[in-house]
Coordinates of C-alpha atoms in Angstrom, one line a residue:
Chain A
X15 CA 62.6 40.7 155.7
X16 CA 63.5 43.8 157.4
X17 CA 62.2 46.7 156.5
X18 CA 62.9 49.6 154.0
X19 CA 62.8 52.8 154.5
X20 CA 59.6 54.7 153.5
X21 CA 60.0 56.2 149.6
X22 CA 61.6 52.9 149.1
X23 CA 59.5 49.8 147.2
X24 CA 59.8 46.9 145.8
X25 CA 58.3 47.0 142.7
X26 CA 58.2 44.8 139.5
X27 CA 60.5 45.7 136.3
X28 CA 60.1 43.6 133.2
X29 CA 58.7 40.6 135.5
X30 CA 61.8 41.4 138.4
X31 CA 61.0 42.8 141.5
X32 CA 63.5 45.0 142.5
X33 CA 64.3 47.8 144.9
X34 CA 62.8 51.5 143.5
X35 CA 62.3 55.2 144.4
X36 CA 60.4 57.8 143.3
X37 CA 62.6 60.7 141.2
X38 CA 63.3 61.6 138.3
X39 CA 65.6 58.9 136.0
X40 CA 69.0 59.5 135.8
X41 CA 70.6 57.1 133.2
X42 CA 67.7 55.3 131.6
X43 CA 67.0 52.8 133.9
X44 CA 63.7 50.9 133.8
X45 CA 60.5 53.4 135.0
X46 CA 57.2 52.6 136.6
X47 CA 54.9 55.5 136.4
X48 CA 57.0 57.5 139.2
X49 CA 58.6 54.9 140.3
X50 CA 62.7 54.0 138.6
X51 CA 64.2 51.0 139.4
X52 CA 67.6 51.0 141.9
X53 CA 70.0 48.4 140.8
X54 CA 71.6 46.8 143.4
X55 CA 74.7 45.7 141.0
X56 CA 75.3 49.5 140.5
X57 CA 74.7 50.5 144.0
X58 CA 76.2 49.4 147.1
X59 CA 73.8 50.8 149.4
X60 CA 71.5 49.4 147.6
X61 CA 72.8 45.7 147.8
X62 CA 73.1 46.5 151.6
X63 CA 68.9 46.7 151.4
X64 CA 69.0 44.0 149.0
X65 CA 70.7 42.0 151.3
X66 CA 68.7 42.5 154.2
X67 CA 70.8 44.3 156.2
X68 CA 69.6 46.6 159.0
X69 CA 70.2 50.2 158.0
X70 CA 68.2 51.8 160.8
X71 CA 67.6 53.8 157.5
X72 CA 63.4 55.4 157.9
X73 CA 62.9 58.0 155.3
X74 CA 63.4 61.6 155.6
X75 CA 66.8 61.8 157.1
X76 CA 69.7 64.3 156.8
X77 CA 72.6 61.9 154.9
X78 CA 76.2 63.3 154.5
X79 CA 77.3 61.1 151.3
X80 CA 80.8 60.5 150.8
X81 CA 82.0 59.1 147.3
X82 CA 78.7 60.4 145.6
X83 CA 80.6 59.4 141.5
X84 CA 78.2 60.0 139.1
X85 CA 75.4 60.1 141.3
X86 CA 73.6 57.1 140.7
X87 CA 72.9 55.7 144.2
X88 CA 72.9 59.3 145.9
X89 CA 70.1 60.2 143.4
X90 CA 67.8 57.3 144.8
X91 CA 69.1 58.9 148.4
X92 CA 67.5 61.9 148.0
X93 CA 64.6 60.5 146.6
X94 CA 63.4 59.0 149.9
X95 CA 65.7 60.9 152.1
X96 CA 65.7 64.9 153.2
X97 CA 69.0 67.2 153.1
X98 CA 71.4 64.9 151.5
X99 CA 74.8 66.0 151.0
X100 CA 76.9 64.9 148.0
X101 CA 80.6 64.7 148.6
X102 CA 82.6 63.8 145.8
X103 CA 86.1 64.7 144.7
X104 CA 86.9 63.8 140.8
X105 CA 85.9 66.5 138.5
X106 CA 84.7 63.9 135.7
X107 CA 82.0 62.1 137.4
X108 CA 80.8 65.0 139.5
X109 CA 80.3 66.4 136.0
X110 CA 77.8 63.9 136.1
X111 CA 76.4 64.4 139.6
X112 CA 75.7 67.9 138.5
X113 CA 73.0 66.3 136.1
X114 CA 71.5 64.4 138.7
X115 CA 71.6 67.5 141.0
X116 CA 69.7 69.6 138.9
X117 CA 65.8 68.0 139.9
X118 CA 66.5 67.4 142.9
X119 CA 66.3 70.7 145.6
X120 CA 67.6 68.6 148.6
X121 CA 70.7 67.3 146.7
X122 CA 73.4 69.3 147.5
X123 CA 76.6 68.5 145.5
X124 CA 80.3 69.2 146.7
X125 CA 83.3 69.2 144.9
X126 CA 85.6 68.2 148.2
X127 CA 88.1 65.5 149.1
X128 CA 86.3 63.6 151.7
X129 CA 90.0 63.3 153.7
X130 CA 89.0 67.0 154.1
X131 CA 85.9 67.1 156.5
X132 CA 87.2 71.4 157.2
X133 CA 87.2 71.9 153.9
X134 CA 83.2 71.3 153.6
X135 CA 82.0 71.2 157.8
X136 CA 80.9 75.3 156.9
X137 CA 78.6 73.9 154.7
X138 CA 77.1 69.9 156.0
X139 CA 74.8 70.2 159.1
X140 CA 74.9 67.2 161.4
X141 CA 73.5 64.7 160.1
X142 CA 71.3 61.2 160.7
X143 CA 73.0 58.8 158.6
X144 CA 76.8 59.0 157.0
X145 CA 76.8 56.8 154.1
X146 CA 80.3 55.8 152.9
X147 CA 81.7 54.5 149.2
X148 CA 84.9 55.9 148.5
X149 CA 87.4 54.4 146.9
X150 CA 90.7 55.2 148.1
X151 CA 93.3 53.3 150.9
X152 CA 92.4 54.1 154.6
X153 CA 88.4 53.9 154.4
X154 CA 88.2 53.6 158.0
X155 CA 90.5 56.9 158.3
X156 CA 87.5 58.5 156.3
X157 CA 85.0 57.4 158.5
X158 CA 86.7 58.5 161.2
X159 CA 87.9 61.8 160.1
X160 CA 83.8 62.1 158.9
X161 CA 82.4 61.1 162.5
X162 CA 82.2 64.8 163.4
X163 CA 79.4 65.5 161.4
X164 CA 77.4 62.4 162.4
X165 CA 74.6 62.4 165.2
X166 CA 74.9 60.7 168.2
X167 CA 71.9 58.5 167.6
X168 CA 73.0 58.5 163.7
X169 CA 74.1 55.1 161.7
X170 CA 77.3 54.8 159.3
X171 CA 76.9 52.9 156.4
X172 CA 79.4 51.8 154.7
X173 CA 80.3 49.5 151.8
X174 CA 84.7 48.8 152.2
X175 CA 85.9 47.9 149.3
X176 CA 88.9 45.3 149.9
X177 CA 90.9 46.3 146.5
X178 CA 91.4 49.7 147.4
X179 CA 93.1 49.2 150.6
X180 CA 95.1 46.1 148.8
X181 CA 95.0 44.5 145.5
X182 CA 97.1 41.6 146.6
X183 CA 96.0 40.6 149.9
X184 CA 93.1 38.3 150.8
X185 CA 89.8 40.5 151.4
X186 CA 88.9 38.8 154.7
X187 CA 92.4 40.3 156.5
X188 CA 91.8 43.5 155.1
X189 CA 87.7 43.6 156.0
X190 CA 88.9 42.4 159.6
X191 CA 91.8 45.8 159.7
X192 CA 89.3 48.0 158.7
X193 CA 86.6 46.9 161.0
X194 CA 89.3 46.9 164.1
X195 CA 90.3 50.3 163.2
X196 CA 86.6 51.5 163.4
X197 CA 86.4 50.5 166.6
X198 CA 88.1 54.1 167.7
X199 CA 85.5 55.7 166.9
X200 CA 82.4 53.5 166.4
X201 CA 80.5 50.6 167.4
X202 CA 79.8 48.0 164.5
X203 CA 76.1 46.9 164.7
X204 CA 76.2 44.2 161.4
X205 CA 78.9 43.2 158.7
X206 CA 77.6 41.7 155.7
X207 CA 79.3 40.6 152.2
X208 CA 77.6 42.4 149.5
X209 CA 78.5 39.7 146.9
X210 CA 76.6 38.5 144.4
X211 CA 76.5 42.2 143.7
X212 CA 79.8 43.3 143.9
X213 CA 83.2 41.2 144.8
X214 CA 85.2 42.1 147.6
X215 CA 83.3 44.3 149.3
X216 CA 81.6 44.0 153.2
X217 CA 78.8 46.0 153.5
X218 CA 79.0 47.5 157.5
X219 CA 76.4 49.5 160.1
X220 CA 77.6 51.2 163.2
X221 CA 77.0 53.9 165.2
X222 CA 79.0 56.1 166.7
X223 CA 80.4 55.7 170.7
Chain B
X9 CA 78.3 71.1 168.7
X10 CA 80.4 74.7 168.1
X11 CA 77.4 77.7 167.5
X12 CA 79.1 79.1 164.4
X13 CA 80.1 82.2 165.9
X14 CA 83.2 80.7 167.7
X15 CA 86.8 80.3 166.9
X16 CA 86.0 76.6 165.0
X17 CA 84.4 78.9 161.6
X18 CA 81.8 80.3 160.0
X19 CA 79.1 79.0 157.8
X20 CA 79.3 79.7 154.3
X21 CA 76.8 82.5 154.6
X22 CA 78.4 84.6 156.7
X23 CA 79.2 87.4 154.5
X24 CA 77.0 86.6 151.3
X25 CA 74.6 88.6 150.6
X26 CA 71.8 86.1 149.8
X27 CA 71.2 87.4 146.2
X28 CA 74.6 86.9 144.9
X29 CA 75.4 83.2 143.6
X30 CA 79.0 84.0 142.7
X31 CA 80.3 85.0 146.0
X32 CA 78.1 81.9 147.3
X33 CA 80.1 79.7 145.3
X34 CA 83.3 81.2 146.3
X35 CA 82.4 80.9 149.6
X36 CA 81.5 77.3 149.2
X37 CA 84.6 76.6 147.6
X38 CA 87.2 78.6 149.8
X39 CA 85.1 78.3 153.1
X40 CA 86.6 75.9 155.8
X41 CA 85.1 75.2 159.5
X42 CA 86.5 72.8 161.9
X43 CA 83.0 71.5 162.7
X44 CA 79.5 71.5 161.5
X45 CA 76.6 73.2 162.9
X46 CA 73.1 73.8 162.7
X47 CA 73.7 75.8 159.7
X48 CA 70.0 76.3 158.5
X49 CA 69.1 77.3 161.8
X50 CA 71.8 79.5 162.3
X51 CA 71.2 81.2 158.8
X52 CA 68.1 81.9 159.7
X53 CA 68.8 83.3 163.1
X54 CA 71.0 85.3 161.1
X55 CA 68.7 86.8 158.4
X56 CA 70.4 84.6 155.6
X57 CA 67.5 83.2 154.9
X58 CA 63.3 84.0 156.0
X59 CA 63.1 79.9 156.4
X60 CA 64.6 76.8 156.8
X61 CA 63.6 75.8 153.0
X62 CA 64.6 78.8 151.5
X63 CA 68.2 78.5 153.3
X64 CA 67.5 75.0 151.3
X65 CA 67.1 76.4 147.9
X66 CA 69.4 79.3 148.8
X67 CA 72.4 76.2 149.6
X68 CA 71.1 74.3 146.3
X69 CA 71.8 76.6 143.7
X70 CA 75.3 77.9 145.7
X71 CA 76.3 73.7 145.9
X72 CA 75.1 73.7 142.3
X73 CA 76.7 76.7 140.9
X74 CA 80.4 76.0 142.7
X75 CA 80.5 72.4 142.0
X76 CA 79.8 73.5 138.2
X77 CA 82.3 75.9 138.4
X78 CA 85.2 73.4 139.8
X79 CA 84.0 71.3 137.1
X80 CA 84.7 73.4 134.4
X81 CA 88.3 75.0 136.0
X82 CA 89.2 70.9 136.8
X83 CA 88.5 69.4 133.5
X84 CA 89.0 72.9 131.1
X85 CA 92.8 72.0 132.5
X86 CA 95.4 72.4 130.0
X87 CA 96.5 68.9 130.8
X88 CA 92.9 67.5 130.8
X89 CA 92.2 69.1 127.4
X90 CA 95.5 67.5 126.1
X91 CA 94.2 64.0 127.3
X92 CA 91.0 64.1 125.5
X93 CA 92.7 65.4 122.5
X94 CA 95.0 61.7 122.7
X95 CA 92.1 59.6 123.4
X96 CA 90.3 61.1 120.6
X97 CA 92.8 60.3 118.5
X98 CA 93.5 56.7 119.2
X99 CA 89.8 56.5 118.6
X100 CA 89.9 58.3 115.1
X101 CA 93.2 55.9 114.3
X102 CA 91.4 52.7 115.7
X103 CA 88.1 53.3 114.2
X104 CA 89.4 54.1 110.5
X105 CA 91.6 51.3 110.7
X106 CA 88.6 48.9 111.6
X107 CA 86.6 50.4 108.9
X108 CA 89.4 50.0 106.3
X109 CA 89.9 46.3 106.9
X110 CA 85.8 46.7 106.4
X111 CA 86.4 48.3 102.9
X112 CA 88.9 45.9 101.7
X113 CA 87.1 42.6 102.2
X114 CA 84.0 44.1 100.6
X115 CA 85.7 45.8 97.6
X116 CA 87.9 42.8 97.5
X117 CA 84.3 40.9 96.8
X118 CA 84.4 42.8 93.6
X119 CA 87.4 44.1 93.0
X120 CA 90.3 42.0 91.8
X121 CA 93.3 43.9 92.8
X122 CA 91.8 45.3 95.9
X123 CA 94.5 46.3 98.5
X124 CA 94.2 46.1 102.0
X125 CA 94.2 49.3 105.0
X126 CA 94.0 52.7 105.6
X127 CA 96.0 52.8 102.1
X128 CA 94.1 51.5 100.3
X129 CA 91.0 52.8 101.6
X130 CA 92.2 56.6 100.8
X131 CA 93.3 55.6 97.5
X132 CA 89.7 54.4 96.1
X133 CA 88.1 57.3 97.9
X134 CA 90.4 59.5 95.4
X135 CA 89.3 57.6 92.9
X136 CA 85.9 58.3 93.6
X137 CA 86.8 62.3 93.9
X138 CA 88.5 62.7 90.7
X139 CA 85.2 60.6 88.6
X140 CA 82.7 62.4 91.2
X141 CA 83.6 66.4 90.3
X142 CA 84.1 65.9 86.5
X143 CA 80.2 64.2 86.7
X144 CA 79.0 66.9 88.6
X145 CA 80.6 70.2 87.1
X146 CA 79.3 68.6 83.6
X147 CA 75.9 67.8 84.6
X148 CA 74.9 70.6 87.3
X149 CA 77.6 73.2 86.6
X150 CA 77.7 73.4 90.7
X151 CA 80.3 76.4 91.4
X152 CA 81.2 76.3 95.3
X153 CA 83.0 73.8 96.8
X154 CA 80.9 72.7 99.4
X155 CA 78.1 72.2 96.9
X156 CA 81.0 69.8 94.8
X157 CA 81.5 68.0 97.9
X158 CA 77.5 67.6 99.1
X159 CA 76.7 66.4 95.5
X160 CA 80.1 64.6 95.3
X161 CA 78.7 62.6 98.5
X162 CA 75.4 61.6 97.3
X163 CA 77.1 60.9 94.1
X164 CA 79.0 58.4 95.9
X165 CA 75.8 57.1 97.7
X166 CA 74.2 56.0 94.5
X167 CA 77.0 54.7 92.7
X168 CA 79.1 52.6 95.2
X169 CA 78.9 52.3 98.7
X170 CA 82.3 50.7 99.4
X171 CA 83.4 54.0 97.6
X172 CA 82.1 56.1 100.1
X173 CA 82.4 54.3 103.1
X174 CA 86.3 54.7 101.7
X175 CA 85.6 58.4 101.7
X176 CA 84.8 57.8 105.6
X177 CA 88.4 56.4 106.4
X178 CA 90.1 58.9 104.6
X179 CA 88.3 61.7 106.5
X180 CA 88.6 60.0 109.7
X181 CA 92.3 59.5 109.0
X182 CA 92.5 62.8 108.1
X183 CA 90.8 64.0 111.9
X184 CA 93.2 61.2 113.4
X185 CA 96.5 63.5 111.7
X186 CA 95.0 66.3 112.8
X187 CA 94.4 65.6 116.2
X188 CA 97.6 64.4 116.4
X189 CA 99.5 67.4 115.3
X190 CA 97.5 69.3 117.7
X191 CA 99.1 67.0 120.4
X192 CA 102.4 67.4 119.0
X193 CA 101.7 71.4 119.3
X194 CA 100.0 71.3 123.1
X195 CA 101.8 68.6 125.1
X196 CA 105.4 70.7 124.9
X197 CA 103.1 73.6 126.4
X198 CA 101.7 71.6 128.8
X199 CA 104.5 69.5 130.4
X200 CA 107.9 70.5 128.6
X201 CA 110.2 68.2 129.5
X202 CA 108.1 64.8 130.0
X203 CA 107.4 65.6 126.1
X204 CA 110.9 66.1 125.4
X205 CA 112.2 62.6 126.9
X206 CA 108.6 60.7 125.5
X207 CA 107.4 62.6 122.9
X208 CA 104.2 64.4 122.9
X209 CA 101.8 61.8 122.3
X210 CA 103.6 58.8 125.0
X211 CA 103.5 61.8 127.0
X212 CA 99.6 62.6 126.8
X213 CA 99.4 59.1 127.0
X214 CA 100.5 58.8 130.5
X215 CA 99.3 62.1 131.9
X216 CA 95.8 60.1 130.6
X217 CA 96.9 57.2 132.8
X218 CA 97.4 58.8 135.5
X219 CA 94.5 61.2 135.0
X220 CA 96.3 64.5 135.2
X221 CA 99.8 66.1 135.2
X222 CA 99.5 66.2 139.1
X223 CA 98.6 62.4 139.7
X224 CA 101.4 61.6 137.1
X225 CA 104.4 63.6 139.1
X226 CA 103.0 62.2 142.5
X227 CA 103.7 58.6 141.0
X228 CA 106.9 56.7 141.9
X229 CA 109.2 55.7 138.8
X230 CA 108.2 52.3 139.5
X231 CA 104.4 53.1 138.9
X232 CA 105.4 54.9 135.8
X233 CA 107.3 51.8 134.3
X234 CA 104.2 49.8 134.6
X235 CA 101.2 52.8 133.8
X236 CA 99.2 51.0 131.0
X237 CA 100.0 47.4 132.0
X238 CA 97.6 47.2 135.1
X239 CA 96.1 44.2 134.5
X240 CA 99.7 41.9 133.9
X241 CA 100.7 43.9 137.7
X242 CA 97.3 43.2 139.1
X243 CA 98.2 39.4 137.6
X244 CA 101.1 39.2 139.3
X245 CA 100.5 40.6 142.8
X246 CA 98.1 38.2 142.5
X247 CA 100.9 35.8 142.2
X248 CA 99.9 34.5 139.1
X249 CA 102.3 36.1 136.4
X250 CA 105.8 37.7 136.5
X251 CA 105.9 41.3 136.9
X252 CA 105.7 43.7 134.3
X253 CA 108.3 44.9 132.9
X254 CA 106.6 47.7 131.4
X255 CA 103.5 49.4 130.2
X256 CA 102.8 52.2 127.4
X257 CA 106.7 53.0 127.4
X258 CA 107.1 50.3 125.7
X259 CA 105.8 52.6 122.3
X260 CA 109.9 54.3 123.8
X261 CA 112.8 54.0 121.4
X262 CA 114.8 53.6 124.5
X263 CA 112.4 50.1 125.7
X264 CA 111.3 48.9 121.8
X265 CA 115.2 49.6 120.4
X266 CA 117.2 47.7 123.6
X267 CA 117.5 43.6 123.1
X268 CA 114.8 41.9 125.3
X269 CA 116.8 40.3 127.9
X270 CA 118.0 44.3 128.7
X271 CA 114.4 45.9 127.9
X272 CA 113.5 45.5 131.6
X273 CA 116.4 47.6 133.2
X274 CA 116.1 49.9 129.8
X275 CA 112.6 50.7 130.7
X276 CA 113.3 51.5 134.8
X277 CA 115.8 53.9 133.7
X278 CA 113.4 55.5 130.8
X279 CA 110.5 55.4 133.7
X280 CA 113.0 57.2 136.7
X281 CA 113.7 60.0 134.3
X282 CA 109.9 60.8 132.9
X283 CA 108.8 60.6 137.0
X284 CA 111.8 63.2 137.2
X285 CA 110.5 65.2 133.6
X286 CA 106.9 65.0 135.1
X287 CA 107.8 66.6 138.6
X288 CA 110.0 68.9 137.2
X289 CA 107.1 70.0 134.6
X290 CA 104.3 69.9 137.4
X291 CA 106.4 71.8 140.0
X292 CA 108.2 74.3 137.7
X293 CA 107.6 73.8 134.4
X294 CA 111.3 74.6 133.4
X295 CA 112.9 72.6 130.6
X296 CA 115.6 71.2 131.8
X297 CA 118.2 69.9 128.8
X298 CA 120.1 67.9 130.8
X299 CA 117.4 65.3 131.9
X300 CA 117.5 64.3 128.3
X301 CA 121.2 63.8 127.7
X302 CA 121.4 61.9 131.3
X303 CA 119.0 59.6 129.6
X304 CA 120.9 58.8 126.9
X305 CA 123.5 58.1 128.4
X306 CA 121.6 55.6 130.6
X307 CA 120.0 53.7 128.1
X308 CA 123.2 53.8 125.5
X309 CA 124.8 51.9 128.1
X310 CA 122.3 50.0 128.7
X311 CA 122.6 49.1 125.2
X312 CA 125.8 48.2 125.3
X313 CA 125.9 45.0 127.4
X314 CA 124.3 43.4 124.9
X315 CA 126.8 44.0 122.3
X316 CA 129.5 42.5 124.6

């Protein structure tokens, strides 16, 4: 079992053990005392931990997140992390991230297209870890065009999700594209399928050359 | 890594007083900067902030108070407000419909020439109305209306509760009319000419699907054809089903009133048209006559073959 980073437990919930941090709830999810529970079927991050995959990830780093939705796995983020930086683009879900902003002093949310890394770079320090779920065609564009702000000792995480790229072709051929054109810019540490938690998508670490 | 005070840009504090949040959020929203930097640092060099954690706080409630802001300007949209306005409807309609069929199999337990629907829903609940305010003028002598309709309501509560659960359908059918006059009265504001060729509420409909005015005139006709029928296309580029031949346009007189075996060409020609009405209406917002008599044409020929 590798291990997680500090402010992250596994705890028991209703006789489970899952994956939990310490904040405050954000959508009702099963509570321990301090402690909420972080579902790895809503969270691809989180499947990444569930699934053993080594995120380098220690506690108490500066994250740039890109895809933040409604918040949910960005909330457990800043939980166990420091400055985290919430990128997100659609006005209906940020409405959302707002709420989960609110508690949280280190939770900085932006309203920005994360295509756009000039639109926000006045604002995102460099950072330790670049975690990346967005949904859109050209993820590895996005993580390129996002390098910028990432450390030289810092990690990429990133969850590609086959569908956006292409509904129609085999996820495998579009996992293998993506990972190639990272290759510009960064050097892939671990691949991993994130399945049983979520289909068609490959769960990636690098770090950037 | 650039020091902030060269040619790649300033950070967002540069010229905001630390006190004022508004011109923080503007900054935050209107800023750009090829690179980042070591902003806290730097904003403390600078004066911005006594310490790194209060640049923190500073940054949290200017994130905070210019994401909220976007918020509100994105979704306070004319185009987003028309969108909730459809959805709400088609909720209203489906709900009261649901709850009518509801009403009829339970008064039809009783009742022996209980009718069925929305119909017959309102039609008991007026019933109910005209036995409910004779009752309660006679016993209480109530003189407001509001005080007719509260008493009216519990009347209804004692003496039948298919009655008023009748009285539910006909008020939500009432909303669901309402709401969609209101749509008939917005969508021409919003996007003139997609309204003119669909009609208000097909048009709200796929500005919904596409999730704004914007999205919609960005979409190639061929996207519009199918908006509403994702998951027969996502069957078929799967390679398991034929293609779609179209989604909600199918609600069209132009799709619904052509013969089947010309309903597929009938709908690409409706669909090439609203792309046209939406970019037209996102780009100028001029109503353009013509659009609609060149789609006429179209689909009256269309119409035609089959005849031959």
């Amino acid at each position: 079992m590798t291990s997680l980073p500090a402010g992250v437990e596994r705890r028991e919930f209703d006789g489970r053990e899952s994956l939990a941090t310490r904040g405050e709830p954000v959508s009702g999810e099963p509570t321990d005392g301090d402690w909420r529970r972080w579902d790895p079927r809503r969270s691809k991050l989180g499947a990444m931990l569930e699934r053993g995959m080594e995120t380098g990830l220690a506690g108490d780093e500066t994250v740039l997140y890109l895809g933040a939705a409604a918040g949910t796995t960005v909330s457990h983020v800043a939980d166990f992390a420091g400055p985290t930086y919430a990128v997100e683009f659609a006005a209906r879900p940020a409405r959302d991230l707002l709420a989960v902003c609110g508690p949280r002093p280190n939770l900085f949310p932006l309203l920005k297209d994360a295509r756009k890394p000039e639109t926000y770079a006045h604002v995102v320090e460099p950072v330790d870890v670049v975690i990346q779920d967005v949904a859109t065609r050209g993820q590895a564009r996005v993580a390129l065009a996002n390098r910028r702000f990432l450390r030289e000792d810092g990690r990429l995480l990133l969850a590609v999700k086959a569908r956006s790229e292409d509904v129609a072709r085999d996820p495998d051929e579009v996992f293998d594209e993506v990972l190639e054109a990272l290759e510009e810019g960064f050097e892939v540490l671990e691949t991993r399928s994130l399945e049983p938690y979520h289909d068609d998508h490959l769960g990636v670490v690098a770090r950037p050359r | 890594m650039t020091d902030g005070t060269d040619d790649g840009g300033a950070g967002w504090f540069a010229d905001v007083d630390p006190g004022d949040v508004d011109a923080a959020a503007a900054a935050i929203v209107d800023g750009q900067a090829d690179d980042p930097a070591d902003w806290p640092r730097l904003a403390v060099e600078a004066g911005f902030a006594d310490s790194v954690d209060e640049y923190y706080d500073l940054l949290h409630d200017a994130t905070v108070a210019a994401s909220r802001r976007e918020v509100r300007e994105r979704e306070g949209a004319a185009d987003q407000q028309l969108v909730h306005a459809v959805r709400a409807m088609d909720d209203c309609e489906r709900v009261a419909n649901e709850l009518a069929e509801r009403v009829a199999e339970w008064a039809g337990s009783t009742i022996e020439d209980a009718g069925v629907g929305v119909t017959y829903a309102r039609q008991l609940a007026e019933e109910l109305d005209a036995g409910a305010d004779t009752d309660v003028d006679a016993d209480e002598g109530v003189d407001t209306d509001e005080g007719a309709d509260a008493d009216a309501d519990e009347a209804a509560d004692t003496r039948d509760p298919v009655v008023s659960l009748a009285r539910r359908v006909r008020d939500l059918d009432d909303e669901a009319a309402a709401l969609r006059a209101h749509v008939e009265r917005t969508a021409p504001e919003v996007a003139p000419n997609l309204s003119a060729l669909a009609g208000p509420v097909l048009a709200a409909r796929l500005i919904g699907l596409a999730g704004g005015l914007a999205q919609l005139a960005r979409k190639p006709s061929g996207t519009v054809q199918v908006l509403g029928a994702e998951e027969a296309l996502f069957a078929h580029l799967r390679g398991r089903a034929p293609s779609p031949k179209h989604g909600v346009i199918y609600t069209h007189e132009a799709v619904r009133g052509t013969h089947p075996d010309q309903r597929g060409s009938a709908a690409r020609a409706l669909a090439g048209k609203l792309a046209i009405a939406a970019r037209v209406d996102h780009y100028s917002g001029e109503l353009k006559p013509e659009l609609e008599a060149d789609l006429q044409d179209r689909i009256e020929r269309i119409q035609a073959r089959d005849a031959e």
